[in-house]
PDB file of C-alpha atoms in Angstrom:
ATOM      1  CA  MET I   1     106.442 106.993 136.172  1.00  0.00           C
ATOM      2  CA  LYS I   2     107.018 103.324 136.878  1.00  0.00           C
ATOM      3  CA  SER I   3     109.904 101.995 138.984  1.00  0.00           C
ATOM      4  CA  ARG I   4     112.846 100.072 137.485  1.00  0.00           C
ATOM      5  CA  THR I   5     112.445  96.477 136.679  1.00  0.00           C
ATOM      6  CA  LEU I   6     114.573  93.505 137.790  1.00  0.00           C
ATOM      7  CA  TYR I   7     114.710  91.796 134.490  1.00  0.00           C
ATOM      8  CA  THR I   8     117.241  92.321 131.676  1.00  0.00           C
ATOM      9  CA  GLY I   9     116.753  93.239 127.954  1.00  0.00           C
ATOM     10  CA  ALA I  10     118.411  89.982 126.791  1.00  0.00           C
ATOM     11  CA  ALA I  11     115.216  88.994 125.491  1.00  0.00           C
ATOM     12  CA  ALA I  12     113.835  90.211 122.156  1.00  0.00           C
ATOM     13  CA  LEU I  13     110.194  89.357 121.870  1.00  0.00           C
ATOM     14  CA  SER I  14     108.807  91.472 124.479  1.00  0.00           C
ATOM     15  CA  LEU I  15     110.240  94.461 122.755  1.00  0.00           C
ATOM     16  CA  ALA I  16     106.782  94.681 121.295  1.00  0.00           C
ATOM     17  CA  LEU I  17     105.830  96.372 124.569  1.00  0.00           C
ATOM     18  CA  ILE I  18     108.408  98.963 125.334  1.00  0.00           C
ATOM     19  CA  THR I  19     108.380 102.247 127.253  1.00  0.00           C
ATOM     20  CA  VAL I  20     111.003 104.547 128.445  1.00  0.00           C
ATOM     21  CA  PRO I  21     111.622 108.240 128.824  1.00  0.00           C
ATOM     22  CA  ALA I  22     114.683 109.770 127.103  1.00  0.00           C
ATOM     23  CA  PHE I  23     117.655 110.322 129.554  1.00  0.00           C
ATOM     24  CA  ALA I  24     119.475 113.537 128.854  1.00  0.00           C
ATOM     25  CA  GLU I  25     122.332 112.911 131.259  1.00  0.00           C
ATOM     26  CA  THR I  26     125.065 110.418 130.802  1.00  0.00           C
ATOM     27  CA  MET I  27     124.576 107.278 133.176  1.00  0.00           C
ATOM     28  CA  THR I  28     127.666 105.660 134.766  1.00  0.00           C
ATOM     29  CA  ASP I  29     126.175 102.891 136.941  1.00  0.00           C
ATOM     30  CA  PRO I  30     126.054  99.650 134.818  1.00  0.00           C
ATOM     31  CA  VAL I  31     123.276  98.082 137.036  1.00  0.00           C
ATOM     32  CA  ALA I  32     121.150 101.102 136.768  1.00  0.00           C
ATOM     33  CA  ILE I  33     121.608 101.173 132.954  1.00  0.00           C
ATOM     34  CA  VAL I  34     120.733  97.476 132.617  1.00  0.00           C
ATOM     35  CA  GLU I  35     117.645  97.822 134.914  1.00  0.00           C
ATOM     36  CA  ALA I  36     116.468 101.040 132.937  1.00  0.00           C
ATOM     37  CA  ALA I  37     116.957  98.988 129.721  1.00  0.00           C
ATOM     38  CA  ASN I  38     114.952  96.262 131.151  1.00  0.00           C
ATOM     39  CA  GLU I  39     112.260  98.632 132.011  1.00  0.00           C
ATOM     40  CA  ALA I  40     112.259  99.835 128.276  1.00  0.00           C
ATOM     41  CA  SER I  41     111.952  96.269 127.124  1.00  0.00           C
ATOM     42  CA  TYR I  42     109.354  94.753 129.289  1.00  0.00           C
ATOM     43  CA  TYR I  43     107.209  97.330 131.085  1.00  0.00           C
ATOM     44  CA  ALA I  44     104.874  99.823 129.505  1.00  0.00           C
ATOM     45  CA  GLY I  45     101.712 101.033 131.162  1.00  0.00           C
ATOM     46  CA  ASP I  46      99.969  98.500 133.232  1.00  0.00           C
ATOM     47  CA  ASP I  47      99.360  96.014 130.471  1.00  0.00           C
ATOM     48  CA  GLY I  48      99.787  95.723 126.602  1.00  0.00           C
ATOM     49  CA  ARG I  49      98.723  93.873 123.648  1.00  0.00           C
ATOM     50  CA  SER I  50     100.548  93.315 120.333  1.00  0.00           C
ATOM     51  CA  ALA I  51     100.051  91.185 117.214  1.00  0.00           C
ATOM     52  CA  ALA I  52     103.204  89.565 115.769  1.00  0.00           C
ATOM     53  CA  ARG I  53     104.492  87.727 112.664  1.00  0.00           C
ATOM     54  CA  MET I  54     107.452  85.593 112.811  1.00  0.00           C
ATOM     55  CA  LEU I  55     109.380  84.466 109.861  1.00  0.00           C
ATOM     56  CA  ILE I  56     111.763  81.635 110.611  1.00  0.00           C
ATOM     57  CA  ALA I  57     114.639  80.861 107.989  1.00  0.00           C
ATOM     58  CA  ASP I  58     117.201  78.038 108.236  1.00  0.00           C
ATOM     59  CA  ASP I  59     120.546  77.937 106.560  1.00  0.00           C
ATOM     60  CA  ASP I  60     119.115  75.924 103.517  1.00  0.00           C
ATOM     61  CA  GLY I  61     116.592  78.808 102.789  1.00  0.00           C
ATOM     62  CA  ASN I  62     113.605  76.901 104.130  1.00  0.00           C
ATOM     63  CA  ARG I  63     111.173  79.383 105.575  1.00  0.00           C
ATOM     64  CA  GLN I  64     108.248  78.989 108.018  1.00  0.00           C
ATOM     65  CA  ARG I  65     105.792  81.582 109.362  1.00  0.00           C
ATOM     66  CA  ARG I  66     104.205  82.008 112.794  1.00  0.00           C
ATOM     67  CA  GLN I  67     101.456  84.392 113.779  1.00  0.00           C
ATOM     68  CA  PHE I  68     100.460  85.088 117.239  1.00  0.00           C
ATOM     69  CA  THR I  69      98.981  87.530 119.687  1.00  0.00           C
ATOM     70  CA  LEU I  70     100.866  88.580 122.874  1.00  0.00           C
ATOM     71  CA  LEU I  71      99.058  89.839 125.905  1.00  0.00           C
ATOM     72  CA  ARG I  72     101.092  91.163 128.928  1.00  0.00           C
ATOM     73  CA  LYS I  73      99.916  92.495 132.385  1.00  0.00           C
ATOM     74  CA  ASP I  74     101.956  93.705 135.213  1.00  0.00           C
ATOM     75  CA  VAL I  75     101.108  92.537 138.767  1.00  0.00           C
ATOM     76  CA  GLU I  76     103.079  95.525 140.242  1.00  0.00           C
ATOM     77  CA  ASP I  77     105.229  98.130 138.843  1.00  0.00           C
ATOM     78  CA  GLY I  78     108.610  96.807 138.104  1.00  0.00           C
ATOM     79  CA  GLY I  79     107.649  93.473 139.424  1.00  0.00           C
ATOM     80  CA  ASP I  80     105.891  90.298 138.685  1.00  0.00           C
ATOM     81  CA  GLN I  81     104.154  89.925 135.309  1.00  0.00           C
ATOM     82  CA  ARG I  82     101.765  87.700 133.413  1.00  0.00           C
ATOM     83  CA  TYR I  83     102.104  86.839 129.848  1.00  0.00           C
ATOM     84  CA  LEU I  84      99.826  84.954 127.361  1.00  0.00           C
ATOM     85  CA  VAL I  85     101.009  84.143 123.794  1.00  0.00           C
ATOM     86  CA  VAL I  86      98.144  82.658 121.542  1.00  0.00           C
ATOM     87  CA  PHE I  87      99.194  81.330 118.094  1.00  0.00           C
ATOM     88  CA  SER I  88      96.684  81.730 115.286  1.00  0.00           C
ATOM     89  CA  ARG I  89      98.764  80.622 112.089  1.00  0.00           C
ATOM     90  CA  PRO I  90      99.964  78.286 110.626  1.00  0.00           C
ATOM     91  CA  ALA I  91      97.017  75.655 110.890  1.00  0.00           C
ATOM     92  CA  ASP I  92      99.373  72.999 112.384  1.00  0.00           C
ATOM     93  CA  ILE I  93     100.195  75.195 115.439  1.00  0.00           C
ATOM     94  CA  ARG I  94      96.732  77.248 115.615  1.00  0.00           C
ATOM     95  CA  GLY I  95      95.570  77.058 119.132  1.00  0.00           C
ATOM     96  CA  THR I  96      98.931  76.519 120.686  1.00  0.00           C
ATOM     97  CA  VAL I  97      99.184  78.892 123.844  1.00  0.00           C
ATOM     98  CA  PHE I  98     102.328  79.887 125.902  1.00  0.00           C
ATOM     99  CA  ARG I  99     101.760  81.161 129.357  1.00  0.00           C
ATOM    100  CA  VAL I 100     104.218  82.808 131.714  1.00  0.00           C
ATOM    101  CA  GLU I 101     104.183  83.806 135.363  1.00  0.00           C
ATOM    102  CA  LYS I 102     107.022  86.132 135.758  1.00  0.00           C
ATOM    103  CA  GLN I 103     108.315  86.113 139.224  1.00  0.00           C
ATOM    104  CA  VAL I 104     111.111  88.709 140.064  1.00  0.00           C
ATOM    105  CA  GLY I 105     113.766  87.229 142.388  1.00  0.00           C
ATOM    106  CA  ASP I 106     112.661  83.631 141.596  1.00  0.00           C
ATOM    107  CA  SER I 107     112.411  81.335 138.614  1.00  0.00           C
ATOM    108  CA  ASP I 108     109.462  82.122 136.195  1.00  0.00           C
ATOM    109  CA  ASP I 109     106.648  79.516 135.796  1.00  0.00           C
ATOM    110  CA  ARG I 110     106.074  78.675 131.960  1.00  0.00           C
ATOM    111  CA  TRP I 111     103.594  76.346 130.393  1.00  0.00           C
ATOM    112  CA  LEU I 112     102.898  75.503 126.846  1.00  0.00           C
ATOM    113  CA  TYR I 113      99.592  74.052 125.629  1.00  0.00           C
ATOM    114  CA  LEU I 114      99.709  71.713 122.475  1.00  0.00           C
ATOM    115  CA  PRO I 115      96.199  71.436 121.134  1.00  0.00           C
ATOM    116  CA  GLY I 116      96.990  68.542 118.808  1.00  0.00           C
ATOM    117  CA  LEU I 117      97.771  66.415 121.722  1.00  0.00           C
ATOM    118  CA  ASP I 118      95.524  68.220 124.216  1.00  0.00           C
ATOM    119  CA  LEU I 119      98.526  68.458 126.432  1.00  0.00           C
ATOM    120  CA  VAL I 120      99.748  71.269 128.887  1.00  0.00           C
ATOM    121  CA  LYS I 121     103.574  70.995 129.023  1.00  0.00           C
ATOM    122  CA  ARG I 122     105.525  72.701 131.955  1.00  0.00           C
ATOM    123  CA  ILE I 123     108.530  74.288 130.686  1.00  0.00           C
ATOM    124  CA  SER I 124     111.324  73.406 133.183  1.00  0.00           C
ATOM    125  CA  SER I 125     114.015  75.860 134.168  1.00  0.00           C
ATOM    126  CA  GLY I 126     116.422  73.743 132.323  1.00  0.00           C
ATOM    127  CA  ASP I 127     114.501  74.267 129.033  1.00  0.00           C
ATOM    128  CA  LYS I 128     114.228  77.994 129.292  1.00  0.00           C
ATOM    129  CA  ARG I 129     117.110  78.527 126.834  1.00  0.00           C
ATOM    130  CA  THR I 130     115.759  76.366 124.272  1.00  0.00           C
ATOM    131  CA  SER I 131     113.730  77.059 121.014  1.00  0.00           C
ATOM    132  CA  PHE I 132     110.589  78.787 121.445  1.00  0.00           C
ATOM    133  CA  VAL I 133     108.020  77.031 118.843  1.00  0.00           C
ATOM    134  CA  GLY I 134     110.940  76.307 116.404  1.00  0.00           C
ATOM    135  CA  SER I 135     112.280  79.772 116.087  1.00  0.00           C
ATOM    136  CA  HIS I 136     115.643  81.109 116.968  1.00  0.00           C
ATOM    137  CA  PHE I 137     114.244  82.920 120.145  1.00  0.00           C
ATOM    138  CA  TYR I 138     114.271  81.089 123.428  1.00  0.00           C
ATOM    139  CA  TYR I 139     111.550  80.576 125.924  1.00  0.00           C
ATOM    140  CA  GLU I 140     113.474  82.901 128.269  1.00  0.00           C
ATOM    141  CA  ASP I 141     113.463  85.633 125.697  1.00  0.00           C
ATOM    142  CA  ILE I 142     109.634  85.949 126.081  1.00  0.00           C
ATOM    143  CA  SER I 143     109.658  87.262 129.619  1.00  0.00           C
ATOM    144  CA  GLY I 144     113.345  88.070 130.036  1.00  0.00           C
ATOM    145  CA  ARG I 145     116.339  87.147 132.210  1.00  0.00           C
ATOM    146  CA  GLY I 146     116.714  88.464 135.662  1.00  0.00           C
ATOM    147  CA  THR I 147     119.173  91.153 135.935  1.00  0.00           C
ATOM    148  CA  GLY I 148     120.541  89.639 139.266  1.00  0.00           C
ATOM    149  CA  GLU I 149     121.383  86.536 137.245  1.00  0.00           C
ATOM    150  CA  ASP I 150     124.341  88.265 135.671  1.00  0.00           C
ATOM    151  CA  ARG I 151     127.187  90.615 136.637  1.00  0.00           C
ATOM    152  CA  HIS I 152     127.191  93.753 134.659  1.00  0.00           C
ATOM    153  CA  GLU I 153     130.045  96.098 133.503  1.00  0.00           C
ATOM    154  CA  LEU I 154     129.909  99.279 131.551  1.00  0.00           C
ATOM    155  CA  VAL I 155     132.709  98.708 129.056  1.00  0.00           C
ATOM    156  CA  GLU I 156     132.222 101.692 126.713  1.00  0.00           C
ATOM    157  CA  THR I 157     129.939 104.759 126.397  1.00  0.00           C
ATOM    158  CA  THR I 158     129.706 105.988 122.872  1.00  0.00           C
ATOM    159  CA  GLU I 159     127.839 108.857 121.365  1.00  0.00           C
ATOM    160  CA  ALA I 160     124.823 106.591 120.657  1.00  0.00           C
ATOM    161  CA  TYR I 161     125.164 103.704 123.096  1.00  0.00           C
ATOM    162  CA  TYR I 162     125.967 102.375 126.526  1.00  0.00           C
ATOM    163  CA  VAL I 163     127.824  99.082 125.899  1.00  0.00           C
ATOM    164  CA  ILE I 164     127.374  96.571 128.745  1.00  0.00           C
ATOM    165  CA  GLU I 165     129.135  93.205 129.188  1.00  0.00           C
ATOM    166  CA  SER I 166     127.299  90.761 131.289  1.00  0.00           C
ATOM    167  CA  THR I 167     128.601  87.541 132.717  1.00  0.00           C
ATOM    168  CA  PRO I 168     126.445  84.848 134.347  1.00  0.00           C
ATOM    169  CA  ARG I 169     126.796  84.223 138.118  1.00  0.00           C
ATOM    170  CA  ASP I 170     125.906  80.472 137.490  1.00  0.00           C
ATOM    171  CA  PRO I 171     127.701  79.660 134.119  1.00  0.00           C
ATOM    172  CA  ASP I 172     126.649  76.059 134.475  1.00  0.00           C
ATOM    173  CA  ASN I 173     122.957  76.900 133.807  1.00  0.00           C
ATOM    174  CA  VAL I 174     123.564  78.707 130.535  1.00  0.00           C
ATOM    175  CA  GLU I 175     125.102  78.110 127.139  1.00  0.00           C
ATOM    176  CA  PHE I 176     126.935  81.625 126.947  1.00  0.00           C
ATOM    177  CA  ALA I 177     130.037  82.690 128.732  1.00  0.00           C
ATOM    178  CA  ARG I 178     129.021  86.412 128.398  1.00  0.00           C
ATOM    179  CA  TYR I 179     127.087  88.848 126.318  1.00  0.00           C
ATOM    180  CA  ARG I 180     127.369  92.382 125.139  1.00  0.00           C
ATOM    181  CA  SER I 181     124.344  94.771 124.879  1.00  0.00           C
ATOM    182  CA  TRP I 182     124.244  97.940 122.793  1.00  0.00           C
ATOM    183  CA  ILE I 183     121.674 100.148 124.699  1.00  0.00           C
ATOM    184  CA  ASP I 184     120.471 103.317 123.058  1.00  0.00           C
ATOM    185  CA  ARG I 185     121.262 106.281 125.168  1.00  0.00           C
ATOM    186  CA  ASP I 186     118.196 108.251 124.196  1.00  0.00           C
ATOM    187  CA  THR I 187     115.474 105.587 124.395  1.00  0.00           C
ATOM    188  CA  LEU I 188     117.380 103.078 126.535  1.00  0.00           C
ATOM    189  CA  LEU I 189     116.291 100.319 124.350  1.00  0.00           C
ATOM    190  CA  PRO I 190     118.753  97.368 123.963  1.00  0.00           C
ATOM    191  CA  MET I 191     119.307  97.656 120.224  1.00  0.00           C
ATOM    192  CA  ARG I 192     121.725  94.812 119.905  1.00  0.00           C
ATOM    193  CA  THR I 193     122.885  91.909 122.080  1.00  0.00           C
ATOM    194  CA  ALA I 194     125.821  89.515 121.027  1.00  0.00           C
ATOM    195  CA  TYR I 195     126.259  86.277 122.939  1.00  0.00           C
ATOM    196  CA  GLN I 196     129.770  84.899 123.183  1.00  0.00           C
ATOM    197  CA  ARG I 197     131.470  81.601 124.136  1.00  0.00           C
ATOM    198  CA  GLU I 198     134.503  81.471 126.472  1.00  0.00           C
ATOM    199  CA  SER I 199     136.798  81.876 123.329  1.00  0.00           C
ATOM    200  CA  GLY I 200     135.053  85.289 122.576  1.00  0.00           C
ATOM    201  CA  GLU I 201     133.448  83.937 119.439  1.00  0.00           C
ATOM    202  CA  ILE I 202     129.873  85.443 118.934  1.00  0.00           C
ATOM    203  CA  TYR I 203     127.444  82.591 118.033  1.00  0.00           C
ATOM    204  CA  ARG I 204     123.971  84.425 118.713  1.00  0.00           C
ATOM    205  CA  ARG I 205     122.967  87.875 118.021  1.00  0.00           C
ATOM    206  CA  MET I 206     119.787  89.940 118.477  1.00  0.00           C
ATOM    207  CA  GLU I 207     118.978  93.153 116.878  1.00  0.00           C
ATOM    208  CA  VAL I 208     116.225  95.616 116.805  1.00  0.00           C
ATOM    209  CA  THR I 209     115.789  96.836 113.258  1.00  0.00           C
ATOM    210  CA  GLU I 210     112.749  98.957 113.521  1.00  0.00           C
ATOM    211  CA  VAL I 211     111.469 101.273 116.196  1.00  0.00           C
ATOM    212  CA  GLU I 212     108.266 103.330 116.313  1.00  0.00           C
ATOM    213  CA  THR I 213     106.735 105.506 119.078  1.00  0.00           C
ATOM    214  CA  ILE I 214     103.528 104.134 119.972  1.00  0.00           C
ATOM    215  CA  ASP I 215     101.068 105.796 122.580  1.00  0.00           C
ATOM    216  CA  GLY I 216     104.133 107.856 123.444  1.00  0.00           C
ATOM    217  CA  TYR I 217     106.496 104.967 124.191  1.00  0.00           C
ATOM    218  CA  PRO I 218     109.490 103.954 121.897  1.00  0.00           C
ATOM    219  CA  THR I 219     108.583 100.502 120.740  1.00  0.00           C
ATOM    220  CA  GLY I 220     110.720  97.958 118.829  1.00  0.00           C
ATOM    221  CA  THR I 221     108.607  96.783 115.960  1.00  0.00           C
ATOM    222  CA  GLU I 222     110.914  94.435 114.248  1.00  0.00           C
ATOM    223  CA  VAL I 223     113.543  92.218 115.880  1.00  0.00           C
ATOM    224  CA  ARG I 224     116.020  89.984 114.207  1.00  0.00           C
ATOM    225  CA  MET I 225     117.510  86.869 116.052  1.00  0.00           C
ATOM    226  CA  GLN I 226     120.430  85.100 114.292  1.00  0.00           C
ATOM    227  CA  ASP I 227     122.116  81.763 115.025  1.00  0.00           C
ATOM    228  CA  LEU I 228     125.586  82.363 113.744  1.00  0.00           C
ATOM    229  CA  ASP I 229     126.564  78.638 113.978  1.00  0.00           C
ATOM    230  CA  SER I 230     123.792  77.417 111.670  1.00  0.00           C
ATOM    231  CA  GLY I 231     123.114  80.520 109.524  1.00  0.00           C
ATOM    232  CA  GLY I 232     119.541  80.614 110.419  1.00  0.00           C
ATOM    233  CA  GLU I 233     117.581  83.610 111.634  1.00  0.00           C
ATOM    234  CA  THR I 234     114.020  84.453 112.952  1.00  0.00           C
ATOM    235  CA  ILE I 235     112.612  88.043 112.248  1.00  0.00           C
ATOM    236  CA  THR I 236     109.571  89.060 114.436  1.00  0.00           C
ATOM    237  CA  GLN I 237     107.583  91.832 113.390  1.00  0.00           C
ATOM    238  CA  PHE I 238     105.074  93.612 115.886  1.00  0.00           C
ATOM    239  CA  ARG I 239     101.916  95.274 114.684  1.00  0.00           C
ATOM    240  CA  TYR I 240      98.868  97.000 116.342  1.00  0.00           C
ATOM    241  CA  SER I 241     100.785  97.402 119.584  1.00  0.00           C
ATOM    242  CA  GLU I 242      98.794  99.192 122.320  1.00  0.00           C
ATOM    243  CA  TYR I 243      99.048  99.795 126.000  1.00  0.00           C
ATOM    244  CA  ASP I 244      96.818 100.208 128.996  1.00  0.00           C
ATOM    245  CA  VAL I 245      94.013  98.227 127.232  1.00  0.00           C
ATOM    246  CA  GLY I 246      92.478  97.075 130.622  1.00  0.00           C
ATOM    247  CA  LEU I 247      93.232  93.367 130.434  1.00  0.00           C
ATOM    248  CA  PRO I 248      91.501  91.606 133.265  1.00  0.00           C
ATOM    249  CA  ASP I 249      93.386  89.393 135.630  1.00  0.00           C
ATOM    250  CA  ASN I 250      91.478  86.229 135.166  1.00  0.00           C
ATOM    251  CA  ILE I 251      92.542  85.810 131.550  1.00  0.00           C
ATOM    252  CA  PHE I 252      96.163  84.879 132.675  1.00  0.00           C
ATOM    253  CA  SER I 253      94.953  81.576 133.996  1.00  0.00           C
ATOM    254  CA  GLU I 254      95.322  77.880 133.576  1.00  0.00           C
ATOM    255  CA  ARG I 255      91.850  77.857 131.994  1.00  0.00           C
ATOM    256  CA  SER I 256      93.151  80.218 129.239  1.00  0.00           C
ATOM    257  CA  LEU I 257      95.456  77.612 127.830  1.00  0.00           C
ATOM    258  CA  ARG I 258      92.752  75.521 126.514  1.00  0.00           C
ATOM    259  CA  ASN I 259      90.128  78.399 126.167  1.00  0.00           C
ATOM    260  CA  PRO I 260      92.060  81.553 125.105  1.00  0.00           C
ATOM    261  CA  PRO I 261      90.157  84.907 125.805  1.00  0.00           C
ATOM    262  CA  ARG I 262      88.915  85.477 122.157  1.00  0.00           C
ATOM    263  CA  GLU I 263      87.697  88.938 122.987  1.00  0.00           C
ATOM    264  CA  TRP I 264      90.949  90.223 124.066  1.00  0.00           C
ATOM    265  CA  LEU I 265      92.765  88.624 120.879  1.00  0.00           C
ATOM    266  CA  ARG I 266      90.736  90.672 118.336  1.00  0.00           C
ATOM    267  CA  ARG I 267      91.954  94.129 117.225  1.00  0.00           C
TER     268      ARG I 267
END
């Protein structure tokens, strides 16, 4: 069994690659719950691959679609990871590639390749909580938020959920005052996260709407992110998820931004 991770389940996209054993006993340590939920959200096997379809809707009813393949490999159990996200549709963003080097205990490194400009753009730490390719997900949602960046309190244990309230240690670096997560007691998947302003108003909400067991791992296969200010939302559906596919280390490289590993993008 893999060790617990140091990243939180605030993110939603990597719910495509989820694993966790069911916990029969009631947990009471909020940090342990958050770390277990983080493991459920971001670590499964040694690597993983998933195809994703993203539907973006604004408050005027306009809709856009995105389609991409997400590759993930662990450098070490519960530690650093590598991500590669390669877009295939629509035509105007085909070939766009997002690469992440997740570094536990330090800031992640993130790059975005824009094929129309033949430009590799480094995503600064100040931009990590901005829109990911025009969706309502943030760049930080891809690889997750470090559990050590927030203080965690167990505010309620219901029959179905652990309810955790998290507050940032450095509030000047984030747009939220706090967020609450509803973590499934059986799977430890974070099924809902609500971000609040100082007033307590909820302005952003993530919800896992479908879960399947894939290769023995509970896996979130549909995730909705809502912007309650604008009324817009993005729904991401994950398909063909699989684990321990044997991804080589060298595909998570700078070279893959301009030359994605086609053989690992095919189903």
